[in-house]
mmCIF file of C-alpha atoms in Angstrom:
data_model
loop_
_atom_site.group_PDB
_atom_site.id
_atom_site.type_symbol
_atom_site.label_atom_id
_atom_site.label_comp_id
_atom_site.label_asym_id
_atom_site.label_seq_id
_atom_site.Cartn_x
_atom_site.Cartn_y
_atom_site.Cartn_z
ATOM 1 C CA UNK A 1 -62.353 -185.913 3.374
ATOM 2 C CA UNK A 2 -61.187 -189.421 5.463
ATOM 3 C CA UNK A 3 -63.330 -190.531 8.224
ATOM 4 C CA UNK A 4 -62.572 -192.589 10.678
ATOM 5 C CA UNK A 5 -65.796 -195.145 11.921
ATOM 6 C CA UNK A 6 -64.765 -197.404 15.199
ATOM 7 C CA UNK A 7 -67.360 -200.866 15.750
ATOM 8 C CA UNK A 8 -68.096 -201.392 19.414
ATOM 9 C CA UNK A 9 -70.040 -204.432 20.669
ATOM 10 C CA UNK A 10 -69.573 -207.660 23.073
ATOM 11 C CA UNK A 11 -67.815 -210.927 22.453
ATOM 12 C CA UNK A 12 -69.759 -212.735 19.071
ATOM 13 C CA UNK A 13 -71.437 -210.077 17.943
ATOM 14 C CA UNK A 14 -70.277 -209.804 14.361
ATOM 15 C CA UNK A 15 -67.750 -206.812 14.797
ATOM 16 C CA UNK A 16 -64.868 -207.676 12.871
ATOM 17 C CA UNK A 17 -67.173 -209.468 9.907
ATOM 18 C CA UNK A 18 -69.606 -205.808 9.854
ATOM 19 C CA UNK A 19 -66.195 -203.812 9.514
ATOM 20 C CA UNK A 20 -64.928 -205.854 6.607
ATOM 21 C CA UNK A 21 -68.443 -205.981 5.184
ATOM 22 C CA UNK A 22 -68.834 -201.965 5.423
ATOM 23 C CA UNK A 23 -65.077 -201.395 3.847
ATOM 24 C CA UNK A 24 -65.741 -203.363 1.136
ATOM 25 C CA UNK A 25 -69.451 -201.085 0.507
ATOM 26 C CA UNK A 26 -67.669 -197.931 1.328
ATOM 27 C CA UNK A 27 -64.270 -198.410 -0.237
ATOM 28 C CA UNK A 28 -62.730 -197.507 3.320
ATOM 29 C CA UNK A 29 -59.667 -199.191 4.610
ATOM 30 C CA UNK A 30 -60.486 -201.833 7.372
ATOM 31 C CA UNK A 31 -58.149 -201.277 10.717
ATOM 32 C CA UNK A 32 -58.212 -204.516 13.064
ATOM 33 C CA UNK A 33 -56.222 -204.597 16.145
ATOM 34 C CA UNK A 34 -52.594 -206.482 15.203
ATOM 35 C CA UNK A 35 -51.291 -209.200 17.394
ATOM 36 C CA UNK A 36 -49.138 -208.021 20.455
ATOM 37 C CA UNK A 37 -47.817 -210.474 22.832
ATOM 38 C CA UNK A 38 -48.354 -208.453 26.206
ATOM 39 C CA UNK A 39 -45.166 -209.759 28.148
ATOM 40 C CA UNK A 40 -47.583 -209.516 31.383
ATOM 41 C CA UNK A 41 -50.460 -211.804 30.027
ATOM 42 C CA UNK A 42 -49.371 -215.151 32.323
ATOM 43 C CA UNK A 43 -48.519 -213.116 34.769
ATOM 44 C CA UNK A 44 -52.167 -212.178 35.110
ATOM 45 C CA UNK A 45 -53.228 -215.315 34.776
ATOM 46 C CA UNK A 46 -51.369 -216.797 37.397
ATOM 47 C CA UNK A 47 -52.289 -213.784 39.762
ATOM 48 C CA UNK A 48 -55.230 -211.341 38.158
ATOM 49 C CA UNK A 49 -55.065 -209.696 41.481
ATOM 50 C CA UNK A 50 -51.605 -208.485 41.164
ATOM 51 C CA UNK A 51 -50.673 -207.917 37.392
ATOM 52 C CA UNK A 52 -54.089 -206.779 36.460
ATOM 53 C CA UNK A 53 -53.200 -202.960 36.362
ATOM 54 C CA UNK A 54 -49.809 -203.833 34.281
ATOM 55 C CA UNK A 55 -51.794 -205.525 31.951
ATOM 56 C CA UNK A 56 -54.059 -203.104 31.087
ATOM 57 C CA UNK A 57 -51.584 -200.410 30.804
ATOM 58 C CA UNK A 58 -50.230 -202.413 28.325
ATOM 59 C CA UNK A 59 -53.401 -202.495 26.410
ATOM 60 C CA UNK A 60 -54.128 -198.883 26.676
ATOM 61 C CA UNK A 61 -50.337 -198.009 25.845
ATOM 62 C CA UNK A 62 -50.962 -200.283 22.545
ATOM 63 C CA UNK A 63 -54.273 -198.330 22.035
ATOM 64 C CA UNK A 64 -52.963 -195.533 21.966
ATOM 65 C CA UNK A 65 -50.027 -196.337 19.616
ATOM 66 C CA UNK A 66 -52.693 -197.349 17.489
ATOM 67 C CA UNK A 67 -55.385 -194.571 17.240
ATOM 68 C CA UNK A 68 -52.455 -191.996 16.465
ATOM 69 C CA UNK A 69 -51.517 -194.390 13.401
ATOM 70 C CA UNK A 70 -55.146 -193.573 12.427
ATOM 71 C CA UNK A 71 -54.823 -190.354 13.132
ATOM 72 C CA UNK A 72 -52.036 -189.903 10.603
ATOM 73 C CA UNK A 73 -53.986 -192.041 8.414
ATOM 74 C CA UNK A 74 -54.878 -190.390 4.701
ATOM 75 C CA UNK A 75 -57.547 -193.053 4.006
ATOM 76 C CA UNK A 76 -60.537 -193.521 5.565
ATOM 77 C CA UNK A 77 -60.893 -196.404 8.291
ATOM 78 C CA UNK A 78 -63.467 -198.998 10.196
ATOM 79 C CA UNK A 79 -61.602 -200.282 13.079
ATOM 80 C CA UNK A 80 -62.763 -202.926 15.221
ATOM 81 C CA UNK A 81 -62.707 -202.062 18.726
ATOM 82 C CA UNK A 82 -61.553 -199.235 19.977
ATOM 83 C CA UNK A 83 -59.359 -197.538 22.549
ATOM 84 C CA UNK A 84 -62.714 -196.298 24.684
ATOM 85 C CA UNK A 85 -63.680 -200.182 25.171
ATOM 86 C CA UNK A 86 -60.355 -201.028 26.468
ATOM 87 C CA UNK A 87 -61.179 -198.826 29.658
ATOM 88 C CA UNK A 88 -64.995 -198.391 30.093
ATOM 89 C CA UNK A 89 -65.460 -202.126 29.860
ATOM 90 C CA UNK A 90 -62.807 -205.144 30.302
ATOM 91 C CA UNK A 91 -60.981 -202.710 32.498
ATOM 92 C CA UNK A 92 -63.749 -201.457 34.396
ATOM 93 C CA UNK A 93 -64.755 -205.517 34.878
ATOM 94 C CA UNK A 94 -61.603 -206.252 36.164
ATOM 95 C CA UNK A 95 -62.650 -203.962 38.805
ATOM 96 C CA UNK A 96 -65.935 -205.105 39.157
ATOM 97 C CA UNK A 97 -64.787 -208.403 39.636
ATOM 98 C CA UNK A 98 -62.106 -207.168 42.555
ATOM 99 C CA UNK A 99 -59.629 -208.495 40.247
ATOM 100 C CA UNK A 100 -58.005 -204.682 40.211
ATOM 101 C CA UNK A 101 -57.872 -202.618 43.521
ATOM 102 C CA UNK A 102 -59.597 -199.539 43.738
ATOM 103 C CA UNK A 103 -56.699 -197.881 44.032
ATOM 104 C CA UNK A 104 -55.205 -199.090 40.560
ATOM 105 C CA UNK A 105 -58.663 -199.114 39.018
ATOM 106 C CA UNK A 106 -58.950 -195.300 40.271
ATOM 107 C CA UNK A 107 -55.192 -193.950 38.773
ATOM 108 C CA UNK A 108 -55.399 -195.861 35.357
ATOM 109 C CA UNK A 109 -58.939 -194.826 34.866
ATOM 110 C CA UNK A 110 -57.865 -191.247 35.675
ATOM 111 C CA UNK A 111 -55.071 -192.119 32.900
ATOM 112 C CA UNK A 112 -57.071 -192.981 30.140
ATOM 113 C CA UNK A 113 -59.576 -189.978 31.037
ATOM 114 C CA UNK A 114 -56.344 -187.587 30.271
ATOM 115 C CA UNK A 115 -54.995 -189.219 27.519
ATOM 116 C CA UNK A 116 -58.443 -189.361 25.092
ATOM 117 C CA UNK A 117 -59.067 -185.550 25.652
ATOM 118 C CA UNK A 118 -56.223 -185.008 23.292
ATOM 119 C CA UNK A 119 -57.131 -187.526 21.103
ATOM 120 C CA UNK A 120 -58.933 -187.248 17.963
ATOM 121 C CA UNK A 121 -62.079 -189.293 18.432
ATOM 122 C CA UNK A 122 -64.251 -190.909 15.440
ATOM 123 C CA UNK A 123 -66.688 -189.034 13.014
ATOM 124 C CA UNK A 124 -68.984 -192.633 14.219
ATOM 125 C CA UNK A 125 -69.017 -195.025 16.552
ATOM 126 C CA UNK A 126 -71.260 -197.591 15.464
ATOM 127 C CA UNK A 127 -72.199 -200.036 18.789
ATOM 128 C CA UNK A 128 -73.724 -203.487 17.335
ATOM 129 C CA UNK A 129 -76.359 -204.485 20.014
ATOM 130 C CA UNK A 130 -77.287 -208.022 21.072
ATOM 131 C CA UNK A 131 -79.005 -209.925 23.892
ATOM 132 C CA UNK A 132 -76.447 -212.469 25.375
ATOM 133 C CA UNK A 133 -78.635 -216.073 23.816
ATOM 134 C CA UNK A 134 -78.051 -214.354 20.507
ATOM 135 C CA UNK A 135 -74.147 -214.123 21.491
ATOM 136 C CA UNK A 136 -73.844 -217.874 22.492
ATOM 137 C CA UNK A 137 -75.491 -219.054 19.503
ATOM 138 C CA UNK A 138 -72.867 -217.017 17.793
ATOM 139 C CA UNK A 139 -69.925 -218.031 19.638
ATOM 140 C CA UNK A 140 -71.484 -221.504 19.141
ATOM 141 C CA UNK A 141 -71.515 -221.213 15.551
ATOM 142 C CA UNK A 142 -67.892 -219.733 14.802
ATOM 143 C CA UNK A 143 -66.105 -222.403 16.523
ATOM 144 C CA UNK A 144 -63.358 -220.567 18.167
ATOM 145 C CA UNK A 145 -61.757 -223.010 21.070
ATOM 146 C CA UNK A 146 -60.492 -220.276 23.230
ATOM 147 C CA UNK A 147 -64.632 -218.551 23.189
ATOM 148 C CA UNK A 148 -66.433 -221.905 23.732
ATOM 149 C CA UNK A 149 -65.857 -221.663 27.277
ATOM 150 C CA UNK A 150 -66.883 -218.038 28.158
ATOM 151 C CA UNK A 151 -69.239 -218.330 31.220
ATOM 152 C CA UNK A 152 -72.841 -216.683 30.344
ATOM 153 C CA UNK A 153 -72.461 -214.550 33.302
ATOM 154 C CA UNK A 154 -69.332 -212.877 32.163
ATOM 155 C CA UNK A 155 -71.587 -212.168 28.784
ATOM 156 C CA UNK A 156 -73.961 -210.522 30.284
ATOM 157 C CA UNK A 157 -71.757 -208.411 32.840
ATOM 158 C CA UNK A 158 -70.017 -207.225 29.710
ATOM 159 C CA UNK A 159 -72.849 -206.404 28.179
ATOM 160 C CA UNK A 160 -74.700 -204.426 30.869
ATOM 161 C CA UNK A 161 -70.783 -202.738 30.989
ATOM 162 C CA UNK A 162 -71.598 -201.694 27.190
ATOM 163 C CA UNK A 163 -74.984 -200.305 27.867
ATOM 164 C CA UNK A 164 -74.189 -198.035 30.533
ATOM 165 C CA UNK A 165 -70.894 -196.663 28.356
ATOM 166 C CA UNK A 166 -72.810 -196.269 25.405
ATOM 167 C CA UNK A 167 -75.224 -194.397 27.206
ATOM 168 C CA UNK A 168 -72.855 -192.150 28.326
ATOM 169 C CA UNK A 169 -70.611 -191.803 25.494
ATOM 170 C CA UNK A 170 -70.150 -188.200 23.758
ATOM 171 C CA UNK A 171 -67.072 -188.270 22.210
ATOM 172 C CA UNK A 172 -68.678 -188.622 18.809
ATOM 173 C CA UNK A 173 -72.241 -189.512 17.083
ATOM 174 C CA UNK A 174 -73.100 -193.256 17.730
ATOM 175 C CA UNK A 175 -75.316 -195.669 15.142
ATOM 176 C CA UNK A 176 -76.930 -198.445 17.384
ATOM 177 C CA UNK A 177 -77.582 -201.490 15.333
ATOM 178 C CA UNK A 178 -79.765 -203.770 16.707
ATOM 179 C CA UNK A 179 -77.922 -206.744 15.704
ATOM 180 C CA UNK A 180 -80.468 -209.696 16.829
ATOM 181 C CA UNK A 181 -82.521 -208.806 14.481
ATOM 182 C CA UNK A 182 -80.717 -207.873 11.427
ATOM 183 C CA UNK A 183 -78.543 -211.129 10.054
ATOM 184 C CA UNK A 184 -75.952 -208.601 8.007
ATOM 185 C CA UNK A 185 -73.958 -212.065 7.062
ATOM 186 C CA UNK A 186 -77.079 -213.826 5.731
ATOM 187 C CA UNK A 187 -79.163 -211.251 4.461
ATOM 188 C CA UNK A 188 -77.846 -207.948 1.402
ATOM 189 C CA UNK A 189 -80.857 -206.140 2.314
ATOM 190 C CA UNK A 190 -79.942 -206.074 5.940
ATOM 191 C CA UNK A 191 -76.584 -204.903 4.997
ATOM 192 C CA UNK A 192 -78.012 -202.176 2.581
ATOM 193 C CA UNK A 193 -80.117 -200.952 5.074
ATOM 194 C CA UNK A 194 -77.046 -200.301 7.697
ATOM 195 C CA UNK A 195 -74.736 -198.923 4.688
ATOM 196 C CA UNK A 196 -77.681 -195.960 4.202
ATOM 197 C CA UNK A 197 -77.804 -195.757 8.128
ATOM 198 C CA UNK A 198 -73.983 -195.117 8.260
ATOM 199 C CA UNK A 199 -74.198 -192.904 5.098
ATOM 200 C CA UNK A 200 -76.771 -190.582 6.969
ATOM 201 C CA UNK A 201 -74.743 -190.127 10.199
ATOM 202 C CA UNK A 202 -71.860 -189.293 8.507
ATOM 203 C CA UNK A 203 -73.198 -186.443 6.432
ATOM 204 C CA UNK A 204 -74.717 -185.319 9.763
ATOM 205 C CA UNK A 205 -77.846 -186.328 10.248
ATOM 206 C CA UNK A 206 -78.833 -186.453 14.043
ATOM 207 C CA UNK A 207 -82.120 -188.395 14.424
ATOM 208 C CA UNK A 208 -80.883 -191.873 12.486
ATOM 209 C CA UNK A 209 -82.319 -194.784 14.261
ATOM 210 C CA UNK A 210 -83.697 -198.203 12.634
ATOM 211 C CA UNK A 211 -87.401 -198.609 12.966
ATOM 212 C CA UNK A 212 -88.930 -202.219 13.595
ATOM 213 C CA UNK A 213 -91.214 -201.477 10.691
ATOM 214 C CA UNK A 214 -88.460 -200.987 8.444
ATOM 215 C CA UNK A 215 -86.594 -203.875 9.881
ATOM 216 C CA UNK A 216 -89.478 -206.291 9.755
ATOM 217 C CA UNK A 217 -90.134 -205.086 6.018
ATOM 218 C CA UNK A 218 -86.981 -206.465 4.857
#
């Protein structure tokens, strides 16, 4: 039977490098999000204020597009980022931010609310955890221009914005890695050790958490 597994996390936190790393140990097919010009992008840069809702209709309207391509899928996937992120968190801190009126904020949250009840959601969503420092150094390390100059406050509000949705996510089960502390780049066992996580959840197991003893062991 295909499953589907989507990786959630902030900005540096190793999502697209965990999915790769988990296809290749679970012989799944790894999904990441293809390049779309949105026609509204300068636009919102040159006024956030006004084309903020266009944008992210855009986004979601892409999202969707692409979640029914995995739903029609006949292979198992690991996508990286999924269509709940779009909303719960840069859309959400758009509106935080006042960049998106209430108003706007209000009808395309009501949107996306309608349009993932009759979507299939994920057998896992695995949500990589990690304390902002631990997200610079990353972003630091990776050497990305266009990240180099992401303010440390805009970390952290996205991160607080993936706590509280996690929190309150029930679409699906959810494997929280805690990601400052296992190096799944630098270190197998790490890696082995979230494989056998993953493996459990899937099968159905409710209670799989990692345990700092177990961590610390390896």
């Amino acid at each position: 039977m295909k499953k589907y597994i989507a990786v959630a996390g902030n900005i540096g936190v190793g999502k697209t490098t965990l999915v790769e790393m988990l296809c290749q140990r679970l012989k799944f097919q790894p999904f990441l999000e293809p390049y779309s010009e949105n026609p509204y992008l300068k636009d919102f840069y040159d006024s956030m204020e006004t084309w903020s809702f266009h944008s992210q209709i855009y986004f979601l309207t892409q999202r969707i597009r692409l979640h029914q391509q995995l739903e029609r899928s006949t292979v198992s996937i690991v996508q990286d980022r999924s269509i709940y992120e779009d909303a719960e968190i840069f859309a959400r801190n758009l509106y935080i931010q006042k960049k998106m009126t209430e108003r706007d904020y209000n009808t395309y949250y009501n949107l996306y609310e309608t349009i993932t009840r009759f979507l299939t959601p994920p057998d896992l969503v695995i949500y990589l955890r990690s304390e902002v420092p631990v997200l610079e150094s990353r972003i630091r390390s990776r050497s990305r221009s266009f990240e180099q100059e992401i303010p440390n406050a805009y970390l952290c509000q996205l991160n607080d914005l993936y706590e509280d949705w996690i929190s309150r996510f029930n679409f699906c089960p959810v494997l929280t890695i805690p990601a400052d502390a296992l190096d799944f780049v630098k270190y197998p066992q790490h890696l082995d050790l979230i494989v056998s996580k993953v493996k459990e959840k899937l099968t159905g197991k409710d209670e799989v958490i990692f345990y700092p003893e177990e961590v610390n062991r390896i």
